PDB file of C-alpha atoms in Angstrom:
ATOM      1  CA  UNK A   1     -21.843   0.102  11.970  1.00  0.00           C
ATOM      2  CA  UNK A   2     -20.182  -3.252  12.372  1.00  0.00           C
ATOM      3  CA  UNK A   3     -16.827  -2.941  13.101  1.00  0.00           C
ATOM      4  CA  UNK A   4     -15.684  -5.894  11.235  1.00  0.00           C
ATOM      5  CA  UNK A   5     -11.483  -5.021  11.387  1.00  0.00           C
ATOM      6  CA  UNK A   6      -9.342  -2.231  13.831  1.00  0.00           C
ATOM      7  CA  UNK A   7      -6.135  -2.519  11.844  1.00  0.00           C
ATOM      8  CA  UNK A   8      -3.021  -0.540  12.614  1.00  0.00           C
ATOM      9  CA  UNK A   9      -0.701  -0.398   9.245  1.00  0.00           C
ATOM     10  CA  UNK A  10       1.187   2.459   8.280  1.00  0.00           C
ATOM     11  CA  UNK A  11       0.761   1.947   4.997  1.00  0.00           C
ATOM     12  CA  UNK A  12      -2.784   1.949   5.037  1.00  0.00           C
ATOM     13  CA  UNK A  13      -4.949   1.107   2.089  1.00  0.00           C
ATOM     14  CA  UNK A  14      -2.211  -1.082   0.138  1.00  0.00           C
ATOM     15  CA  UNK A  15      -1.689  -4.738  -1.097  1.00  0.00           C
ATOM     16  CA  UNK A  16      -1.997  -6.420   1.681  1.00  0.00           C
ATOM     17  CA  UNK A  17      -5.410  -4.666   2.166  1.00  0.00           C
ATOM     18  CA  UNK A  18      -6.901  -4.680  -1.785  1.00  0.00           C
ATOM     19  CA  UNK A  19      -5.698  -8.446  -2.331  1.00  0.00           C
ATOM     20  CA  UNK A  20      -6.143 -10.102   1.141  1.00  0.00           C
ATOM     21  CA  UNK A  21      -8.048  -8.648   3.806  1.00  0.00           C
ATOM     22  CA  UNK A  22     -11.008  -7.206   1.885  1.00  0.00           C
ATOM     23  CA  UNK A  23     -11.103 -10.657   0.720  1.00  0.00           C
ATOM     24  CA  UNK A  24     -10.903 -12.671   3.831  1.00  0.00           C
ATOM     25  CA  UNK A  25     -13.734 -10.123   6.083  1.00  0.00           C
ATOM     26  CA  UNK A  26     -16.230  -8.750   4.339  1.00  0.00           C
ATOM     27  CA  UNK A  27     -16.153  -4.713   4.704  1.00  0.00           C
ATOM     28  CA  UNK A  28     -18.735  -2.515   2.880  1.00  0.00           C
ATOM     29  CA  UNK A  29     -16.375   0.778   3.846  1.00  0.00           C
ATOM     30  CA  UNK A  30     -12.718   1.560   4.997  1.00  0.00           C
ATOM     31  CA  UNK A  31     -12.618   4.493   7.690  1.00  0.00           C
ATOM     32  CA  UNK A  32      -9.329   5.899   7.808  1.00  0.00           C
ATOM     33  CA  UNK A  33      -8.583   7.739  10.910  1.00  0.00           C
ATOM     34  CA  UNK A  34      -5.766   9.903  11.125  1.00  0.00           C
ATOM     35  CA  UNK A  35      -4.730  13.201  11.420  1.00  0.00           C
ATOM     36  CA  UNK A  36      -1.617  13.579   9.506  1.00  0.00           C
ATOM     37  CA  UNK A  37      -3.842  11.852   6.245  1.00  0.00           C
ATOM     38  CA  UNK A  38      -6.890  13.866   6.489  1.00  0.00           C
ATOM     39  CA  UNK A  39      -4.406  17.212   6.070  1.00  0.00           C
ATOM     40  CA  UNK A  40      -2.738  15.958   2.965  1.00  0.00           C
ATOM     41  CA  UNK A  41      -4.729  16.300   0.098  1.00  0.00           C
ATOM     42  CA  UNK A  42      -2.567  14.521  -1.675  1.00  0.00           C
ATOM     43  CA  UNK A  43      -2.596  11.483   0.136  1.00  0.00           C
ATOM     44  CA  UNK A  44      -6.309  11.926   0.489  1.00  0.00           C
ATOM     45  CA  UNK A  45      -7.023  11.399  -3.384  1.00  0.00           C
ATOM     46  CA  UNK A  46      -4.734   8.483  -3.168  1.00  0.00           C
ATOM     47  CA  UNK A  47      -6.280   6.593  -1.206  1.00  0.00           C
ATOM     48  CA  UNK A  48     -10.126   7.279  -2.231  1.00  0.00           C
ATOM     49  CA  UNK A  49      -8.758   5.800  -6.015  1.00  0.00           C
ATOM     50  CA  UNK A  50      -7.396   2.741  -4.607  1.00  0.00           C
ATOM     51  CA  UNK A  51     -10.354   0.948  -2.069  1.00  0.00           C
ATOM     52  CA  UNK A  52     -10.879  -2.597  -3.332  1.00  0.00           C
ATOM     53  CA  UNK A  53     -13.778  -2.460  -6.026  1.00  0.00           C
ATOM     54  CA  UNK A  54     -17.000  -1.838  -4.148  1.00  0.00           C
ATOM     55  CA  UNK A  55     -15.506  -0.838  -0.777  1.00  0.00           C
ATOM     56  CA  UNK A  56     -15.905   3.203  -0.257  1.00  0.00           C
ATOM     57  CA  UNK A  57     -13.572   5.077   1.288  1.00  0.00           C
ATOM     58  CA  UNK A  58     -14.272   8.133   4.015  1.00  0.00           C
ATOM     59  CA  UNK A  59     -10.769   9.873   5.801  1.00  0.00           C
ATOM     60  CA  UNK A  60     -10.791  11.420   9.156  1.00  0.00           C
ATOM     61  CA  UNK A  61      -8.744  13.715  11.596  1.00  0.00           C
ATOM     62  CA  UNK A  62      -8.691  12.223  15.098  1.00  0.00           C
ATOM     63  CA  UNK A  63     -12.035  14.422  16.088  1.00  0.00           C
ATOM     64  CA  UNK A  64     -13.889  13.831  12.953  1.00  0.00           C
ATOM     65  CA  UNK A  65     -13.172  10.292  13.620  1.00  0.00           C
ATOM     66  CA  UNK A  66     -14.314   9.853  17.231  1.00  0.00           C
ATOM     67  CA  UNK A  67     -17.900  12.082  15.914  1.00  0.00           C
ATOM     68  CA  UNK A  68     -18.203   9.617  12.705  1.00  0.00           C
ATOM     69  CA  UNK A  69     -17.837   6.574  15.056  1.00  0.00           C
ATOM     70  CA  UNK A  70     -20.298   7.454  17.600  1.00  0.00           C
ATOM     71  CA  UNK A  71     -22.842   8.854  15.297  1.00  0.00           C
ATOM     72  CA  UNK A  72     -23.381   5.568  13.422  1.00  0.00           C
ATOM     73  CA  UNK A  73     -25.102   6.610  10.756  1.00  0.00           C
ATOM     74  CA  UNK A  74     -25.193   3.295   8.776  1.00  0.00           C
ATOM     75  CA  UNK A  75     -25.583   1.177  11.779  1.00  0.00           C
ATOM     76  CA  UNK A  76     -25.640  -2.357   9.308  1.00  0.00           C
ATOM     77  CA  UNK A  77     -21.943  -1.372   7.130  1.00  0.00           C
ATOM     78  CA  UNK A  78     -19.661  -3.715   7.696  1.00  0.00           C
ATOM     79  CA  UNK A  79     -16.336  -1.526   8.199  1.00  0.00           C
ATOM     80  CA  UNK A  80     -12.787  -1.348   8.723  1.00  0.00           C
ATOM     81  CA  UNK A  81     -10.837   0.521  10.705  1.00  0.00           C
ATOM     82  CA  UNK A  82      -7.739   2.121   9.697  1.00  0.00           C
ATOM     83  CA  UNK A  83      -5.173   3.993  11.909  1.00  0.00           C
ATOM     84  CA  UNK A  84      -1.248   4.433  11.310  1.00  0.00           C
ATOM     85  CA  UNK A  85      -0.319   4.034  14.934  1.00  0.00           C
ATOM     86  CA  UNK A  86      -1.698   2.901  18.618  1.00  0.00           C
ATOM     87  CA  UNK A  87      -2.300   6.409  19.933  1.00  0.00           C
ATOM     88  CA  UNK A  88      -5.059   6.981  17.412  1.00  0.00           C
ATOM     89  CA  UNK A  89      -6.895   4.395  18.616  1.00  0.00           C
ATOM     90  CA  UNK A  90      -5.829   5.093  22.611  1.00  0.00           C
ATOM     91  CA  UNK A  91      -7.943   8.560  21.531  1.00  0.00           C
ATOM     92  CA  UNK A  92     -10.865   7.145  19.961  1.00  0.00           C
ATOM     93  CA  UNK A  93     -10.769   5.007  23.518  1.00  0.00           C
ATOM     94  CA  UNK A  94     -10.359   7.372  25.615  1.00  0.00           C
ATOM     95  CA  UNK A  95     -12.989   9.265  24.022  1.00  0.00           C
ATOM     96  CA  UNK A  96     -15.612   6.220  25.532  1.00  0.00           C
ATOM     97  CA  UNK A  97     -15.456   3.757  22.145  1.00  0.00           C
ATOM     98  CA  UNK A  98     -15.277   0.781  22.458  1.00  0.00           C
ATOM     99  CA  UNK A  99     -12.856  -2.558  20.636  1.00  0.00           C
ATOM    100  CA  UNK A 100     -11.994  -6.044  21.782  1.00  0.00           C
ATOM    101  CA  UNK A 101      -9.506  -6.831  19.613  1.00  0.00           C
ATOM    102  CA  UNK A 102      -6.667  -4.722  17.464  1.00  0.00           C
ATOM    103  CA  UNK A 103      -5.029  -6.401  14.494  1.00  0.00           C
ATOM    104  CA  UNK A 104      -0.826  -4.437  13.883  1.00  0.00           C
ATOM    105  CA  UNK A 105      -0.186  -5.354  10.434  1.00  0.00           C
ATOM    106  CA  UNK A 106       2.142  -2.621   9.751  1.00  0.00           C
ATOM    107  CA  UNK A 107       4.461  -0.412  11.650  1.00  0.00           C
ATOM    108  CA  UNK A 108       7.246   0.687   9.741  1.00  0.00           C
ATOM    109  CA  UNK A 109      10.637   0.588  11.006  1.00  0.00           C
ATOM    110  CA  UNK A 110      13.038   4.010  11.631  1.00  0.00           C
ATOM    111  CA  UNK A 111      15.777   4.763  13.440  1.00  0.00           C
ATOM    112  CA  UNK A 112      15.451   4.543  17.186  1.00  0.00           C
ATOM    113  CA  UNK A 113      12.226   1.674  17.273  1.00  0.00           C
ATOM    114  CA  UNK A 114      12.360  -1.781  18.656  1.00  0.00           C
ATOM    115  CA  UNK A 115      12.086  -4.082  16.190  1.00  0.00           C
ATOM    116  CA  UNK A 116       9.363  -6.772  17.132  1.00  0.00           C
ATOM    117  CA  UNK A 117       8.951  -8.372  13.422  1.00  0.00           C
ATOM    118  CA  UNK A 118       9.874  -7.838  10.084  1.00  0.00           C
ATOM    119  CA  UNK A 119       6.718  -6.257   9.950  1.00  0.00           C
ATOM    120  CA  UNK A 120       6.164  -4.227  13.156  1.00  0.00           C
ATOM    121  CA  UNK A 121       8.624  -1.733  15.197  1.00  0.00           C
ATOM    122  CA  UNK A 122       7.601   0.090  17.818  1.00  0.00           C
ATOM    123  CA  UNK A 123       8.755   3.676  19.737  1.00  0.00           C
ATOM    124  CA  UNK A 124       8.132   4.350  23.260  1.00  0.00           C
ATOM    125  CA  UNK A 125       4.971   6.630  22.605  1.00  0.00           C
ATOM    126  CA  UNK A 126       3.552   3.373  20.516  1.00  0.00           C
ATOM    127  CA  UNK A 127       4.506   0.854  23.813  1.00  0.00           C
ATOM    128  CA  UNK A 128       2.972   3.461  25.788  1.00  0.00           C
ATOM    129  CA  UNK A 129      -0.241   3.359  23.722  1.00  0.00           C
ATOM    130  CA  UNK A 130      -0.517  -0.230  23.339  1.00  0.00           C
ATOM    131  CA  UNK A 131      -0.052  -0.776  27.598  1.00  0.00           C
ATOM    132  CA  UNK A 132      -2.883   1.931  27.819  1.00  0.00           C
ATOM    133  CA  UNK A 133      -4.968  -0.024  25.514  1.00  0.00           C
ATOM    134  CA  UNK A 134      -4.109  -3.741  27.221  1.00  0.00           C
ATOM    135  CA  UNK A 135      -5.498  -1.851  30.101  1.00  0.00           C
ATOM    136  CA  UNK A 136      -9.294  -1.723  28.694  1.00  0.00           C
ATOM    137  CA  UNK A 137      -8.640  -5.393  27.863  1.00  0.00           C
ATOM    138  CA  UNK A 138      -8.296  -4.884  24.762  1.00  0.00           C
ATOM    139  CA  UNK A 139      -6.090  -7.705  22.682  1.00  0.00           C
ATOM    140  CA  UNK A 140      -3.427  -6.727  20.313  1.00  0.00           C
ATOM    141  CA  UNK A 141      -2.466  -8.952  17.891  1.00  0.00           C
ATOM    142  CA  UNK A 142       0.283  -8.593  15.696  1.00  0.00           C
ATOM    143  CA  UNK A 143      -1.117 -10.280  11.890  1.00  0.00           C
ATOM    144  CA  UNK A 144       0.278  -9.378   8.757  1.00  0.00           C
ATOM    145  CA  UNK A 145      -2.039 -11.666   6.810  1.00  0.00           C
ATOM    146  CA  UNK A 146      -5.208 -13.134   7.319  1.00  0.00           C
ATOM    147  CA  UNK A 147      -3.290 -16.395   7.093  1.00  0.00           C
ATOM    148  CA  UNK A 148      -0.972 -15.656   9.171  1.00  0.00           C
ATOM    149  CA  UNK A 149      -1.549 -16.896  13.179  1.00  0.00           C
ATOM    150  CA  UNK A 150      -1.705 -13.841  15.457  1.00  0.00           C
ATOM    151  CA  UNK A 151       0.439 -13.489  17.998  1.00  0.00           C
ATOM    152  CA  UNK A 152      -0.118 -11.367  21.194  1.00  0.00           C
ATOM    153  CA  UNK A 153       1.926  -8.295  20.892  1.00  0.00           C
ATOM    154  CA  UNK A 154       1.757  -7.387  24.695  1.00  0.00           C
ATOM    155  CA  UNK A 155       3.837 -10.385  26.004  1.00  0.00           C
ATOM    156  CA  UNK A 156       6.497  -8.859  23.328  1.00  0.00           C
ATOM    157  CA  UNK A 157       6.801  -5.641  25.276  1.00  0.00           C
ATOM    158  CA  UNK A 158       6.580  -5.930  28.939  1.00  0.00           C
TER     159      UNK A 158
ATOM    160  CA  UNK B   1      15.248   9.178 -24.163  1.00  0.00           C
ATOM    161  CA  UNK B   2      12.425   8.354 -21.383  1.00  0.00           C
ATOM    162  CA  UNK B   3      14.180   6.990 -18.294  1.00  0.00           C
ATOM    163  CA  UNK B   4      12.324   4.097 -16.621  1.00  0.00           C
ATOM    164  CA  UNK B   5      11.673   3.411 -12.849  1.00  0.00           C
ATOM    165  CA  UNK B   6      10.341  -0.266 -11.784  1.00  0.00           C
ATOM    166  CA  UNK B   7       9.333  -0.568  -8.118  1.00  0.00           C
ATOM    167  CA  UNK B   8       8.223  -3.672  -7.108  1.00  0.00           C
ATOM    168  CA  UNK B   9       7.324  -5.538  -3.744  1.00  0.00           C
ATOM    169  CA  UNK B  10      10.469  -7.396  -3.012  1.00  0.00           C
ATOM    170  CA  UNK B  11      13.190  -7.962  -5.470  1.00  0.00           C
ATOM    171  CA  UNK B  12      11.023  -9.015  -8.397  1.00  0.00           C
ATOM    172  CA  UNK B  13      11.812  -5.447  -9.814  1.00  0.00           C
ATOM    173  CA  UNK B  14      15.638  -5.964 -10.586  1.00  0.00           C
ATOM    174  CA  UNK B  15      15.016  -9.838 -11.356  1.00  0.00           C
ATOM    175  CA  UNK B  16      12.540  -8.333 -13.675  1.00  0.00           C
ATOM    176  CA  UNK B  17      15.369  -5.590 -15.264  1.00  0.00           C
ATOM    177  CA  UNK B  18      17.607  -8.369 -15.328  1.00  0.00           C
ATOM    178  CA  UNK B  19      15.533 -10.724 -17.497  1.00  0.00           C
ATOM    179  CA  UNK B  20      14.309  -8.406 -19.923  1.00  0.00           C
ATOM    180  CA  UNK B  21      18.254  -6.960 -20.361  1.00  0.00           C
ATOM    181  CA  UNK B  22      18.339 -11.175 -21.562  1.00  0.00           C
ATOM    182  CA  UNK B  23      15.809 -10.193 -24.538  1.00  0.00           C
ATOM    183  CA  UNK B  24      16.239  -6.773 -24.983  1.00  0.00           C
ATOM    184  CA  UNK B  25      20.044  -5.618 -24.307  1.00  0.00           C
ATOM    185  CA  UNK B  26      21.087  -3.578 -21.694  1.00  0.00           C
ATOM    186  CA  UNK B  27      19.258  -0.644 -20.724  1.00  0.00           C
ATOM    187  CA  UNK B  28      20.202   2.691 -19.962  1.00  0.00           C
ATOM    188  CA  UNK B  29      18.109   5.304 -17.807  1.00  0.00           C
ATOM    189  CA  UNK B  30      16.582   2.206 -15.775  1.00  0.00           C
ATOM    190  CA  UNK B  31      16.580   1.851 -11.937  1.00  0.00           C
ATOM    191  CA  UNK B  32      14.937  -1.096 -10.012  1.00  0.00           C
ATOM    192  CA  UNK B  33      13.913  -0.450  -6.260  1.00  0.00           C
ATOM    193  CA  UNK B  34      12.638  -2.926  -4.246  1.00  0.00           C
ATOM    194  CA  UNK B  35       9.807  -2.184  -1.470  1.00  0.00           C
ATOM    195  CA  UNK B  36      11.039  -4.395   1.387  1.00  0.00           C
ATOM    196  CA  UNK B  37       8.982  -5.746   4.522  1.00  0.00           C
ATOM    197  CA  UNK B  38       9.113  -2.984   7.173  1.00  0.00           C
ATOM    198  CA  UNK B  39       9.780  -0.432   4.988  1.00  0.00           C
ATOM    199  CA  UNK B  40       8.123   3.820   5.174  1.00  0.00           C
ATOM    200  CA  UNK B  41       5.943   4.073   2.700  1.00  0.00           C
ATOM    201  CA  UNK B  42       7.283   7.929   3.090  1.00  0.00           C
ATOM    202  CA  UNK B  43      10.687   6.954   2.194  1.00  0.00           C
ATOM    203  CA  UNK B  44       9.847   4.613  -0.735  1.00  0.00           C
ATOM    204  CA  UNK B  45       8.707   7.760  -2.320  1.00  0.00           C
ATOM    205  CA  UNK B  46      11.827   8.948  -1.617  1.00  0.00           C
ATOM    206  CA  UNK B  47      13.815   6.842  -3.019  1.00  0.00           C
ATOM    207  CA  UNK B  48      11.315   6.903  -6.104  1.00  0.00           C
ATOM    208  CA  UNK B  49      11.742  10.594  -6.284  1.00  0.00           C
ATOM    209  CA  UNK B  50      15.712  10.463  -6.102  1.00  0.00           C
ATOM    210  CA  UNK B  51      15.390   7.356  -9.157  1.00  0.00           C
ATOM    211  CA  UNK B  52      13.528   9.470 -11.323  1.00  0.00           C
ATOM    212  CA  UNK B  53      16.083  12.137 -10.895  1.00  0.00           C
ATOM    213  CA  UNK B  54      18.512   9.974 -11.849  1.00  0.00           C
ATOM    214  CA  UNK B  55      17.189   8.708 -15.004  1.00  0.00           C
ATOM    215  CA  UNK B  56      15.423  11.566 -15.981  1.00  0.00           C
ATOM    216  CA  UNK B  57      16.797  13.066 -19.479  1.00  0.00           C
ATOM    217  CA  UNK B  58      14.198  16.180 -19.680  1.00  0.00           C
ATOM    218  CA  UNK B  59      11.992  13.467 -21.833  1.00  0.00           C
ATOM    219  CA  UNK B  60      10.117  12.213 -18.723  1.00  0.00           C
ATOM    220  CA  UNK B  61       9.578   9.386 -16.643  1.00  0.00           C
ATOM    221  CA  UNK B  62       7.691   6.542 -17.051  1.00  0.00           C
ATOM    222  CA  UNK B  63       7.208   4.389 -13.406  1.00  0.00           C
ATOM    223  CA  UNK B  64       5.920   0.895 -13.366  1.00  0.00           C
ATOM    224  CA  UNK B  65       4.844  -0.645 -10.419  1.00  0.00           C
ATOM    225  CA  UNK B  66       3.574  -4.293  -9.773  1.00  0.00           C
ATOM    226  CA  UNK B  67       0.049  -3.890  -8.313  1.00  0.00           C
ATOM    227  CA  UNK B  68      -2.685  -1.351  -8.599  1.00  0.00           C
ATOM    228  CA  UNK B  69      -3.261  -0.031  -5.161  1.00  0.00           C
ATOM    229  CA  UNK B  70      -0.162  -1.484  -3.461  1.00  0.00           C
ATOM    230  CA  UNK B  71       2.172   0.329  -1.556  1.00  0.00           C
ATOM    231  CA  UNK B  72       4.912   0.953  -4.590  1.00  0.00           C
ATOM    232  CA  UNK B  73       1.695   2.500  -6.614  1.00  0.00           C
ATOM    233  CA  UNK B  74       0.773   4.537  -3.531  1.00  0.00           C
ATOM    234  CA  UNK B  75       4.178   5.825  -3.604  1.00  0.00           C
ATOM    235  CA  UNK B  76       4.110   6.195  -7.273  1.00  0.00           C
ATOM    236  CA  UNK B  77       1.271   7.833  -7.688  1.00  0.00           C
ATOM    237  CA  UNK B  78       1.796  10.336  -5.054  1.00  0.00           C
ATOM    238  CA  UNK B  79       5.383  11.533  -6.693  1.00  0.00           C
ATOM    239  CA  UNK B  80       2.949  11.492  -9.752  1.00  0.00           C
ATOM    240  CA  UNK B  81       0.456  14.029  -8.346  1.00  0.00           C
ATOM    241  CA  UNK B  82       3.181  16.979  -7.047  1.00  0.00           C
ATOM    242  CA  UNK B  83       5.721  16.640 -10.322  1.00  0.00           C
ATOM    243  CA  UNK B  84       5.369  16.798 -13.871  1.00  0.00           C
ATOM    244  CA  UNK B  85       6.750  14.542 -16.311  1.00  0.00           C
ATOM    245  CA  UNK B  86       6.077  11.423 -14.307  1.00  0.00           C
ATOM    246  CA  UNK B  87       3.262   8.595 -15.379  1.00  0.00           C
ATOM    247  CA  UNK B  88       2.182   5.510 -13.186  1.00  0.00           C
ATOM    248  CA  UNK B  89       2.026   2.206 -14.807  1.00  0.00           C
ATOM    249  CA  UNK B  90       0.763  -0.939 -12.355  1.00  0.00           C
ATOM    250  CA  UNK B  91       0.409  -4.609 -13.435  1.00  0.00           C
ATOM    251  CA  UNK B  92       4.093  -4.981 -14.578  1.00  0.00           C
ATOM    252  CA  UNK B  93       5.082  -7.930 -16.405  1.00  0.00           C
ATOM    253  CA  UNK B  94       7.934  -9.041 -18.589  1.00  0.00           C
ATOM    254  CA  UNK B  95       6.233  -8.309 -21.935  1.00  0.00           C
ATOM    255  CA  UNK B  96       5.373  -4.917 -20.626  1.00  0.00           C
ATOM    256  CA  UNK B  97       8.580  -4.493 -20.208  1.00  0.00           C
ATOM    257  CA  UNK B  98       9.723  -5.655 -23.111  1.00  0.00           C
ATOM    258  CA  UNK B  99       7.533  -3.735 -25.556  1.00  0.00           C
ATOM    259  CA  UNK B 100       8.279  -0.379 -23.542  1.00  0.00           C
ATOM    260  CA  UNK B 101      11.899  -0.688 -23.203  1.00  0.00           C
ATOM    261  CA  UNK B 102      12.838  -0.188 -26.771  1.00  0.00           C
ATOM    262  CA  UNK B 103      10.026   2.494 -27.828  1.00  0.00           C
ATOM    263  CA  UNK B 104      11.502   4.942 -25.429  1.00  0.00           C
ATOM    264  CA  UNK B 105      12.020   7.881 -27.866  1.00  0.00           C
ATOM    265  CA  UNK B 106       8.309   8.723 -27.814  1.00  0.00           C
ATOM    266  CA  UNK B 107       6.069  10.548 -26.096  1.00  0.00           C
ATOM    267  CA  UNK B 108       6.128  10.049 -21.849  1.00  0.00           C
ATOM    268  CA  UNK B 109       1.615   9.794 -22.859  1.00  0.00           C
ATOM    269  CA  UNK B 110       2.190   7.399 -25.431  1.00  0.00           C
ATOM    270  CA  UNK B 111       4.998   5.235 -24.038  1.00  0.00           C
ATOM    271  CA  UNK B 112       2.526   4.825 -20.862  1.00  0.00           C
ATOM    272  CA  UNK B 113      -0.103   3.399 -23.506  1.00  0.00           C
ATOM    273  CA  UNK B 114       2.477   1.048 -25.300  1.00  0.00           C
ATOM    274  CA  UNK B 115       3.313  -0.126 -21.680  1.00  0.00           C
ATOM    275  CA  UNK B 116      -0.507  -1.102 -20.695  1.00  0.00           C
ATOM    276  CA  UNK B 117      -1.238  -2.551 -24.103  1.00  0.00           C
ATOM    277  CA  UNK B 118       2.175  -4.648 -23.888  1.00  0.00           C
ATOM    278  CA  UNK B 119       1.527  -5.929 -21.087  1.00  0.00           C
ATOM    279  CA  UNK B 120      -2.226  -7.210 -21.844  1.00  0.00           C
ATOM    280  CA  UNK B 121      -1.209  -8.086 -24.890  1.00  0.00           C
ATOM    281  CA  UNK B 122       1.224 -10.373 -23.488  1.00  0.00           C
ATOM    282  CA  UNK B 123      -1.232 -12.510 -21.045  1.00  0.00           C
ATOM    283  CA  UNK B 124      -2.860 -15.618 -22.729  1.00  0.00           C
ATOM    284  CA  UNK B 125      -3.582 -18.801 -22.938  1.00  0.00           C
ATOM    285  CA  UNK B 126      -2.556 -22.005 -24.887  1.00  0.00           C
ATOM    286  CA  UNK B 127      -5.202 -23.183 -26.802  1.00  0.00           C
ATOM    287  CA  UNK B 128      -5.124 -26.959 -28.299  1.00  0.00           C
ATOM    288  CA  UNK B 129      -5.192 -27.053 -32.414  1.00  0.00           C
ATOM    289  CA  UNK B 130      -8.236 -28.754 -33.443  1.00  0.00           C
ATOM    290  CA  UNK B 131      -6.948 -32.121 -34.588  1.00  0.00           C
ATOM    291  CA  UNK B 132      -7.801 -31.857 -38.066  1.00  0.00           C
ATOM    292  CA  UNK B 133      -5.343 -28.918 -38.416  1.00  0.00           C
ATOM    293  CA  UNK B 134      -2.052 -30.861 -37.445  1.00  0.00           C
ATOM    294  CA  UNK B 135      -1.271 -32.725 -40.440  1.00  0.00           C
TER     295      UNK B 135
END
């Protein structure tokens, strides 16, 4: 496959993602990795009924993930990547894949997270993540919008 | 009476409430939420769960939401899937709005179809009178 996006957005497939991105980089399928998601049913449905018109949809625990990834069946789809948080990817990582670059569009705020945007908050098992991931030198960019100019989300958190 | 949910990204959802209350009176059973930057999508639904409790007369609840596959439809459509009584409407617009509003003493099913066709119905476009018809 060719890895066209790693996004992190807790929202996952959603406006930002139908109207803009699957506009701006061309992406034949959206792999959601995550192992909250690929438990829920629910959610499940959800989000296979709302991929951008021609874009398919395939959801993934954590495991399923790292074995979909490295199989590379359909080694010419464009794809993107979609996790809810940094320690997804830090797994799929750690598991011997490989990414330059991580686009944060979304990280919802709660009570307890450092606020780094209006967009992105993080908790200490997220900073952890993303200081694990630096270390592969890996760049995280914080980008809401394809529009939008990224900006390096490590210097925010040292 | 069906109560009425509109959940929008940002506050277009009560500027929407507000400007069809202009046309159409005021409205009871109606709650606005906006979806705000930052926001859990987990407690959007939430919050859309504890609005449809709140305008809910036994009749139903119609939800409309401003974009297929956005975060407020997500939402929607997932309070949609584990209760009855609830339909999903996305693409809202003022004559939506304004066509459902007042027909909300009939069915939850049918007020969900009055809602689409209003608000295709109300998209279109000017189109110039031939000359030879303006006397």
């Amino acid at each position: 496959m060719r890895i066209e996006l790693v996004r992190i957005d807790d929202r996952l497939i959603h406006g930002q993602i139908v109207m803009a991105w699957s506009k701006a980089v061309s992406i034949e399928r959206i792999v959601v990795i995550d192992d909250k998601v690929a438990n829920d049913l629910i959610h499940k449905m959800l989000l296979e009924t709302v991929a951008p018109p021609g874009v398919k949809v395939s959801i993934f625990d954590v495991v399923q993930g790292i074995e979909y990834l490295k199989k590379d069946s359909f080694p010419e789809e464009k794809i993107l990547l979609l996790v809810t948080n940094p320690t997804t990817i830090l797994a799929l990582v750690e598991s011997g894949l490989r990414f330059s670059k991580i686009n944060v569009g979304g990280m919802s705020f709660s009570a307890g997270k450092m606020q780094l945007t209006k967009a992105v908050s993080l908790d200490d098992t997220d900073k952890h993540a993303f200081r694990e991931l630096h270390k592969y030198g890996i760049v995280v960019q914080i980008q809401v919008l394809p529009n939008d100019t990224p900006e390096d989300l490590m210097t925010q958190i040292k | 009476m069906i109560g009425v949910v509109i959940v929008t990204h940002g506050s277009l959802a009560d500027v929407l409430l507000d400007t069809a209350e202009l046309i159409a009176g005021k409205q009871e059973q109606v709650r606005a939420l906006a979806f705000a930057p930052g926001e859990d999508v987990a407690t959007l639904q939430l919050r859309i769960r504890e609005a449809i409790r709140q305008v809910n007369k036994t009749q139903g609840v119609l939800v409309v939401v401003d974009l297929l596959g956005g975060s407020p439809y997500n939402a929607a459509a997932m309070v949609a899937m584990q209760q009855t009584g609830v339909e999903v409407v996305a693409g809202v617009n003022l004559p939506m709005l304004l066509e459902l509003l007042p027909a909300r003493s009939s069915e939850l099913e049918v007020l969900a179809e009055i809602a689409l066709k209003g608000g295709y119905d109300g998209i279109g476009k000017f189109v110039m009178p031939k000359s030879n018809s303006i006397k």
